Short mmCIF file of C-alpha atoms and ligand atoms in Angstrom, two decimals:
data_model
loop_
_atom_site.label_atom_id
_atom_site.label_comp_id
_atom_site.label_asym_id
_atom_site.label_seq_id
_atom_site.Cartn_x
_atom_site.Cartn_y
_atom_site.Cartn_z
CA UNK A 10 -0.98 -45.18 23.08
CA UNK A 11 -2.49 -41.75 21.64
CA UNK A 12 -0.78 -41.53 18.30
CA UNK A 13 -0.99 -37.31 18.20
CA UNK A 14 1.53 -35.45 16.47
CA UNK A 15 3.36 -32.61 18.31
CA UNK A 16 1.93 -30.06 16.11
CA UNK A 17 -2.01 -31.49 16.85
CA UNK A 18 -0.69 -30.86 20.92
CA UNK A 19 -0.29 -27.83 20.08
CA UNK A 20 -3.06 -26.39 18.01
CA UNK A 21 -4.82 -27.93 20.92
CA UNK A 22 -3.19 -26.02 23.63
CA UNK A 23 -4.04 -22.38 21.24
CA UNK A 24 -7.74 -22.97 20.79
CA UNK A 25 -7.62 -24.21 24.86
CA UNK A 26 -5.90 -21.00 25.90
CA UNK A 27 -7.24 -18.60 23.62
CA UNK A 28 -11.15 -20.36 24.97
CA UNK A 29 -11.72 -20.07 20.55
CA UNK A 30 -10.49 -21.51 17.48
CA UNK A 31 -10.64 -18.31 15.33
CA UNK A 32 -8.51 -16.89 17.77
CA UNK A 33 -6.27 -19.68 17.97
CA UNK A 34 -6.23 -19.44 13.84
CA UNK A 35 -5.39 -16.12 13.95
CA UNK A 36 -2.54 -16.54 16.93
CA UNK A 37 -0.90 -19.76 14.64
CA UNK A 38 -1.32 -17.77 11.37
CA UNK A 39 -3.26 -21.07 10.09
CA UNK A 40 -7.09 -21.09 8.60
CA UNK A 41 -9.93 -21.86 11.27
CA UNK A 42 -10.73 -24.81 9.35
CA UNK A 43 -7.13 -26.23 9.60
CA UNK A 44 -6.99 -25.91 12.90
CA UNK A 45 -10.69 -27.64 13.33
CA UNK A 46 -9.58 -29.94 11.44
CA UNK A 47 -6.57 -31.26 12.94
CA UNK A 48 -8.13 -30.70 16.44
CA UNK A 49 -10.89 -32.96 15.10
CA UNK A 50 -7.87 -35.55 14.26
CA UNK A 51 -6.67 -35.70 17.47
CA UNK A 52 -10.07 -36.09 18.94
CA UNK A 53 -11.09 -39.02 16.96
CA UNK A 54 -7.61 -40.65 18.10
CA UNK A 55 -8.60 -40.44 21.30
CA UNK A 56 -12.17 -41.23 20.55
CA UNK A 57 -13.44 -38.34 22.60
CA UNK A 58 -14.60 -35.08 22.52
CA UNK A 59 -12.11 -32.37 24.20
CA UNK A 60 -14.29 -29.42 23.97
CA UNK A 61 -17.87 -28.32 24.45
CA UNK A 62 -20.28 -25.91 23.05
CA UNK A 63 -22.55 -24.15 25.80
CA UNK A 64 -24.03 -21.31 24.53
CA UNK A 65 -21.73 -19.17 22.83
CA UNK A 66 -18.72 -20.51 24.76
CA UNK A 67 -16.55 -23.00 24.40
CA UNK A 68 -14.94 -25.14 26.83
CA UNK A 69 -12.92 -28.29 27.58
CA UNK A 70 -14.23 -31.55 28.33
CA UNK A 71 -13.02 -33.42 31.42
CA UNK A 72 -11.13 -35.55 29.13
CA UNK A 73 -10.09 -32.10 27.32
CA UNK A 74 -8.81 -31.09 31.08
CA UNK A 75 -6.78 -33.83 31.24
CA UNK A 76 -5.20 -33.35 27.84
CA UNK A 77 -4.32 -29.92 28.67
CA UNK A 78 -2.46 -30.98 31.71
CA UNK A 79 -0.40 -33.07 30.14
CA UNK A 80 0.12 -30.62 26.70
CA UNK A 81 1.47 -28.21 29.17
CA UNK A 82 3.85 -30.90 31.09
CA UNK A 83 4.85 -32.18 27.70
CA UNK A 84 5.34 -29.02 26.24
CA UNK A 85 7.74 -27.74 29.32
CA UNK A 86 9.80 -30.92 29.44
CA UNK A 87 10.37 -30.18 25.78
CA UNK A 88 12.03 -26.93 26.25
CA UNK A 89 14.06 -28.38 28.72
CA UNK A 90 15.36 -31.01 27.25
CA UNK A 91 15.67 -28.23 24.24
CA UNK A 92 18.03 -26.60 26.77
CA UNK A 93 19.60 -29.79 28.30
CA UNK A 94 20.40 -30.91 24.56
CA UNK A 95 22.69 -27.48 23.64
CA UNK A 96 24.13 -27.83 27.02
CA UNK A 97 25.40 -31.14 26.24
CA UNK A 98 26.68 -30.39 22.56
CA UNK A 99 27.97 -27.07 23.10
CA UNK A 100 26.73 -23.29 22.22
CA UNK A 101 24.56 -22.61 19.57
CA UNK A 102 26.79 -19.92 17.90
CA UNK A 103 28.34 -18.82 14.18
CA UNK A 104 26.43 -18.37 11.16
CA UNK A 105 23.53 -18.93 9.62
CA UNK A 106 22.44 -18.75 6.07
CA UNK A 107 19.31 -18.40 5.20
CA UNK A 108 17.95 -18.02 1.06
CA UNK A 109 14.35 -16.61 1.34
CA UNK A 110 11.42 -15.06 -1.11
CA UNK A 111 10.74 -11.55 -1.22
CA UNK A 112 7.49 -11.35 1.21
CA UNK A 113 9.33 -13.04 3.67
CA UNK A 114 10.89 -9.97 4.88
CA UNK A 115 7.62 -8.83 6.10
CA UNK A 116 8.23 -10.96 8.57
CA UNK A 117 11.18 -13.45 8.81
CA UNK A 118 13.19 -10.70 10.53
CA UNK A 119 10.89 -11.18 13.33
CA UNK A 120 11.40 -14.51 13.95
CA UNK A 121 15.26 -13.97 13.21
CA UNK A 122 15.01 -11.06 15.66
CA UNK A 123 13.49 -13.15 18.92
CA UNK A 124 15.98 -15.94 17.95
CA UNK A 125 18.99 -13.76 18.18
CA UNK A 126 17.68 -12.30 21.53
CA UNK A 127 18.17 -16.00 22.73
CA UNK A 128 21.25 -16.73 20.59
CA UNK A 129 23.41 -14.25 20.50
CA UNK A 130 26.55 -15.48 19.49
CA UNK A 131 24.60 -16.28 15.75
CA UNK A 132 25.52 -14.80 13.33
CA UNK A 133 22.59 -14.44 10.79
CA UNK A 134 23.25 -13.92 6.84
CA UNK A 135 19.74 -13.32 5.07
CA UNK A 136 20.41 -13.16 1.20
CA UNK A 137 16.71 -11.80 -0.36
CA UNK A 138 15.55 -12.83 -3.80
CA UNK A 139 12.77 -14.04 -5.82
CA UNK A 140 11.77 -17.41 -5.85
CA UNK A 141 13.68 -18.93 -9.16
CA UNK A 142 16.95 -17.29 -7.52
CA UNK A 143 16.33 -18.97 -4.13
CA UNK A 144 15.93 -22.46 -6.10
CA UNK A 145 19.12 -21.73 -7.71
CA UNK A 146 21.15 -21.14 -4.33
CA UNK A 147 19.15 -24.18 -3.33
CA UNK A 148 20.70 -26.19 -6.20
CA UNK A 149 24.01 -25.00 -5.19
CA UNK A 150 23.86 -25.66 -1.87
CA UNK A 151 24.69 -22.13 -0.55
CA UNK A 152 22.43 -21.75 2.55
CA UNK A 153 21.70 -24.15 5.42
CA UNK A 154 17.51 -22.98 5.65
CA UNK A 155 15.51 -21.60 2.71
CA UNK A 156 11.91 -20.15 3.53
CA UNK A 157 9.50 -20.07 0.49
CA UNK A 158 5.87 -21.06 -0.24
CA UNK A 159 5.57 -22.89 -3.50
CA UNK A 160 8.14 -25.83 -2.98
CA UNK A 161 10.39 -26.91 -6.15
CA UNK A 162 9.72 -30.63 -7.02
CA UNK A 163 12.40 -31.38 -8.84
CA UNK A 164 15.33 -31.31 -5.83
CA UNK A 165 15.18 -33.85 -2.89
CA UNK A 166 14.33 -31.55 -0.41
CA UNK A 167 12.86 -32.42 3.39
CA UNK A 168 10.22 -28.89 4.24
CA UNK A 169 7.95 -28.26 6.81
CA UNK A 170 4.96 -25.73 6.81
CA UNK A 171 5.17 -23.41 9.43
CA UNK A 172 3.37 -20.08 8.75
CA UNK A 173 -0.17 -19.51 6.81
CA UNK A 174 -0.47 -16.99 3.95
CA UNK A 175 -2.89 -15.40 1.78
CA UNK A 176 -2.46 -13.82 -1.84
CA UNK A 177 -5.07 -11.19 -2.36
CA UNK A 178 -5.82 -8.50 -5.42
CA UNK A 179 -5.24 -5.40 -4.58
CA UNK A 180 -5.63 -1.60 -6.10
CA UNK A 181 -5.82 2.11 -4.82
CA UNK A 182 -9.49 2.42 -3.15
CA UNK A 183 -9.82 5.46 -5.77
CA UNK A 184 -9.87 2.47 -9.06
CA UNK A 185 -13.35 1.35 -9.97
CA UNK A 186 -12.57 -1.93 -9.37
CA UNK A 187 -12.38 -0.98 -5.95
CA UNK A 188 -16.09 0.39 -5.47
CA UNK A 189 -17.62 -2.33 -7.44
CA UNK A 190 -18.59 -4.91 -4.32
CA UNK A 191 -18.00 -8.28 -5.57
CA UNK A 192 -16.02 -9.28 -8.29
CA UNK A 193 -16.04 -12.40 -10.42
CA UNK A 194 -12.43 -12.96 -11.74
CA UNK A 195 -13.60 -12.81 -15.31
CA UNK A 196 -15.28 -8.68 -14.61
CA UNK A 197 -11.04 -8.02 -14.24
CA UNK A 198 -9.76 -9.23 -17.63
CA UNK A 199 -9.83 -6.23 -18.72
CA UNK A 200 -7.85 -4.34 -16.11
CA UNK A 201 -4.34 -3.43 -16.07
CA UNK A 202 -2.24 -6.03 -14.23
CA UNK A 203 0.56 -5.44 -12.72
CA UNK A 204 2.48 -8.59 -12.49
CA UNK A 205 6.12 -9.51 -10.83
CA UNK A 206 8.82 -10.42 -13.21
CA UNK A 207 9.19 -14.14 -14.25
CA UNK A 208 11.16 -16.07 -12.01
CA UNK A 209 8.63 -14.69 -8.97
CA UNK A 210 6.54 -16.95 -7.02
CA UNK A 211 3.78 -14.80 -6.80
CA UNK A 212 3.49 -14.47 -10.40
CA UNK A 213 3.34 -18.22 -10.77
CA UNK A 214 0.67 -18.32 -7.94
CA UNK A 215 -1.60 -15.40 -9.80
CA UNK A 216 -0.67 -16.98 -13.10
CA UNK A 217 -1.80 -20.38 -12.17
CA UNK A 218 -4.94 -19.12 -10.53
CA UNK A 219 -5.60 -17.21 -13.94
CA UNK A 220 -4.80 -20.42 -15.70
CA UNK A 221 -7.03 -22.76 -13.51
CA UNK A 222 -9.82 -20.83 -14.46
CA UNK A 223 -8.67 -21.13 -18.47
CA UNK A 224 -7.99 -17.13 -18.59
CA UNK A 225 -4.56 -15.54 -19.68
CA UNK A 226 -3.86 -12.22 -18.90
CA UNK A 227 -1.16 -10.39 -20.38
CA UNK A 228 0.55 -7.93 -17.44
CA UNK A 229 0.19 -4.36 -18.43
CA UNK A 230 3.43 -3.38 -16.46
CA UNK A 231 6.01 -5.69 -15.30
CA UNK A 232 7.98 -4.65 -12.33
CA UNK A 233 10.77 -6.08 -10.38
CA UNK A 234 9.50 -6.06 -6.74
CA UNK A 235 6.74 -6.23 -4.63
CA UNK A 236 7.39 -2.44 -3.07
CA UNK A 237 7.46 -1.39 -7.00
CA UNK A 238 3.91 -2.68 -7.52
CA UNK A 239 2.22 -1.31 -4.39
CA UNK A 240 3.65 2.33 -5.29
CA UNK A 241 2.42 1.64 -9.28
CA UNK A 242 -0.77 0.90 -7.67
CA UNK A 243 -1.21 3.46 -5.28
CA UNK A 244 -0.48 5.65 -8.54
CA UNK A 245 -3.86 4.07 -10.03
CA UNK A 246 -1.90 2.49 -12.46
CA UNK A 247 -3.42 -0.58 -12.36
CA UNK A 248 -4.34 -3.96 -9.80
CA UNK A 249 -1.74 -5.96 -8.16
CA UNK A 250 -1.58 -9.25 -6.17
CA UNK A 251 0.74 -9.68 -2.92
CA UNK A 252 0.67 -11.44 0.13
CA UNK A 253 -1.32 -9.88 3.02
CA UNK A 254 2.33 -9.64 4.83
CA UNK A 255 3.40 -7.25 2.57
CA UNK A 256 0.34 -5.20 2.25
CA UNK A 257 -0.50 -4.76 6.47
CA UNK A 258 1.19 -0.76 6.42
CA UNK A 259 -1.13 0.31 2.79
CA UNK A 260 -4.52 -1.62 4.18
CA UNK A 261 -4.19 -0.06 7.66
CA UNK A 262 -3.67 3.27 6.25
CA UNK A 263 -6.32 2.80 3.50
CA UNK A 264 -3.55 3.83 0.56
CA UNK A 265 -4.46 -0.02 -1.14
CA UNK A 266 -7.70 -1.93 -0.55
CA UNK A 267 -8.50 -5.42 -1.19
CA UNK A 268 -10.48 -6.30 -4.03
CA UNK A 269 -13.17 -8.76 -3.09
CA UNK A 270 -13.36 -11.47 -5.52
CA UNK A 271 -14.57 -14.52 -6.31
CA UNK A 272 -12.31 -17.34 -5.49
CA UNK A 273 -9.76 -15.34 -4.20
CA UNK A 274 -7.64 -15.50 -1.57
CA UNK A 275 -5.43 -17.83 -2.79
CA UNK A 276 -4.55 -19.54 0.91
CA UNK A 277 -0.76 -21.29 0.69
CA UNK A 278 1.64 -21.96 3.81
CA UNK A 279 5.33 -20.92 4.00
CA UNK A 280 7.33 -23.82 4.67
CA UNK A 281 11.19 -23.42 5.86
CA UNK A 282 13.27 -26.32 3.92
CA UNK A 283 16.85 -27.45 3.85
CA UNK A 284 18.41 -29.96 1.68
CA UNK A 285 17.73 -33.87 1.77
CA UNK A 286 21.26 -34.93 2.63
CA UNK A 287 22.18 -31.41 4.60
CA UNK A 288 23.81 -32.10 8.23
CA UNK A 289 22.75 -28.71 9.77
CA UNK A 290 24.30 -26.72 12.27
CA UNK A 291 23.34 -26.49 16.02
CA UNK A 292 22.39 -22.83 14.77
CA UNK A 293 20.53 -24.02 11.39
CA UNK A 294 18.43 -26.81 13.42
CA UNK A 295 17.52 -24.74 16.43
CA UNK A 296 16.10 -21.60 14.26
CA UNK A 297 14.08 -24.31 12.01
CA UNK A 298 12.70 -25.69 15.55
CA UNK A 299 11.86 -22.05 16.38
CA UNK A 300 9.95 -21.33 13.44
CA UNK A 301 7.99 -24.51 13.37
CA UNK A 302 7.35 -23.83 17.07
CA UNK A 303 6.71 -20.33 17.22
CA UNK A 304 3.02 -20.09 17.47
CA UNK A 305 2.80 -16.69 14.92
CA UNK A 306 4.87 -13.83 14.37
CA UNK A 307 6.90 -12.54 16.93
CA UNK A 308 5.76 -9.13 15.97
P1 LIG B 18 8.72 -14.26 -5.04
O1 LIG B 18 8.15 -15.18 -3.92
O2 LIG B 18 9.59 -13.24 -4.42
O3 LIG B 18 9.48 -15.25 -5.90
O4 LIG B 18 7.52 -13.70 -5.74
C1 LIG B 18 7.45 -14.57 -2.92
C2 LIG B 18 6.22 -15.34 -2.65
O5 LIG B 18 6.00 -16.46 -3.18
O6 LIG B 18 5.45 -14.75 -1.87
#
């Protein structure tokens, strides 16, 4: 019996379709190398190669053919029975709380928004905060999902990965920093920072990095959101760090580069979690199985 998990099948079926695995990366939000990797796992489980390198181009293996035949049956008889399942214990309506991070609403509400097109009789609450705040409502038990990147560890929780980010440093493409090619973390310490306020999981991800590498910066100007620090930097007031989500409208337009240094980006996953001993609603269990499913953002 091939012991594959479902999410192997699937990375599988994106690098199949998409004929590449940087494309497939880029489709699942994951790195290239975690989807190699795991498509490398389910090769050596069934002690065979499923795709071939000719050239430039990459294609499946006979025993790769076969594999995608049966993804594709597997992966339809899955939504069925998805279907079959809600038929049998009644509509997936009412509400549905969800605590999530600040970045996140770069691009939860997509998700949220294809789910409702299928669901519409739920009845979404979405309650925004930094990532201390969302550990609190956690503690309390006030939402059935919570969506954040750097799990707690000290509350029985059961989370699953489902998205790939990346931190980056950022400033207006008019800072020095900006023109000065590659940077080694330590040619920064003397830059302005400007860092979220304590509590925020970015700062703990940018302070950690900082830390790792035995350096503590002192943030020049603390401000309360994410928006707050792209506008302070687009005022050249100093360098900022974000997730790429939040920065895709400022990079495209060229208001806020990325600083190219050493180390950097810091690569994490967003993970949607519930509590250990939650029962979750039709509505609660159905949108985690969407996001984990999902392969990217609905955009
Ligand atoms: P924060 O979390 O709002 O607590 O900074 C967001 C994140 O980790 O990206």
């Amino acid at each position: 019996m091939i012991r594959a998990t479902l999410q192997q099948l699937r990375l599988f079926e994106a690098v199949a379709r998409n004929g590449s695995f940087t494309r497939a990366a880029e489709e699942i939000h994951l790195s290239q190398p975690a989807v190699s990797i795991q498509v490398k796992r389910l090769e050596e489980q069934i002690g065979a190669p499923l795709f071939e390198m000719i050239g430039k181009r990459l294609f499946l293996t006979d025993i790769g053919r076969e594999m995608h035949a049966a993804c594709t049956d597997v992966f339809a008889r899955l939504e069925g029975l998805e279907e079959r399942i809600d038929a049998l214990r009644g509509e997936v309506v009412g509400p549905l709380r969800l605590g999530v991070v600040t970045t996140t609403k770069y691009f939860l509400p997509h998700y949220l928004g294809a789910f409702l097109r299928r669901y519409p009789k739920v009845e979404p609450q979405f309650k925004v905060t930094n990532r201390a705040s969302v550990i609190q409502r956690m503690q309390e038990n006030q939402d059935d999902l919570y969506v954040l990147s750097t799990l707690p560890e000290e509350i029985d929780i059961r989370s699953q990965p489902f998205l790939g980010d990346e931190l980056v440093l950022f400033a207006s493409p008019n800072h020095p920093a900006a023109q000065r090619g590659r940077l080694k973390m330590e040619d920064l310490l003397e830059e302005r920072f400007l860092f979220r306020e304590p509590g925020s999981g970015i700062r703990m991800a940018l302070e950690g990095c900082l830390n790792r590498k035995g350096y503590q910066i002192a943030p020049y100007l603390e401000l309360g959101s994410g928006e707050a620090i792209k506008q302070a930097a687009m005022a050249g007031i100093g360098i900022g760090m974000l997730s790429t989500y939040s920065l895709r409208l400022e990079l495209d337009t060229r208001n806020l580069v990325i600083l190219d240094v050493e180390g950097l980006p810091i690569r994490r996953e967003w993970h949607v979690v519930h509590l250990a001993g939650k029962r979750l609603s039709l509505a609660a269990e159905r949108f985690r199985d969407f996001l984990i499913e999902s392969q990217g953002i609905p955009f």
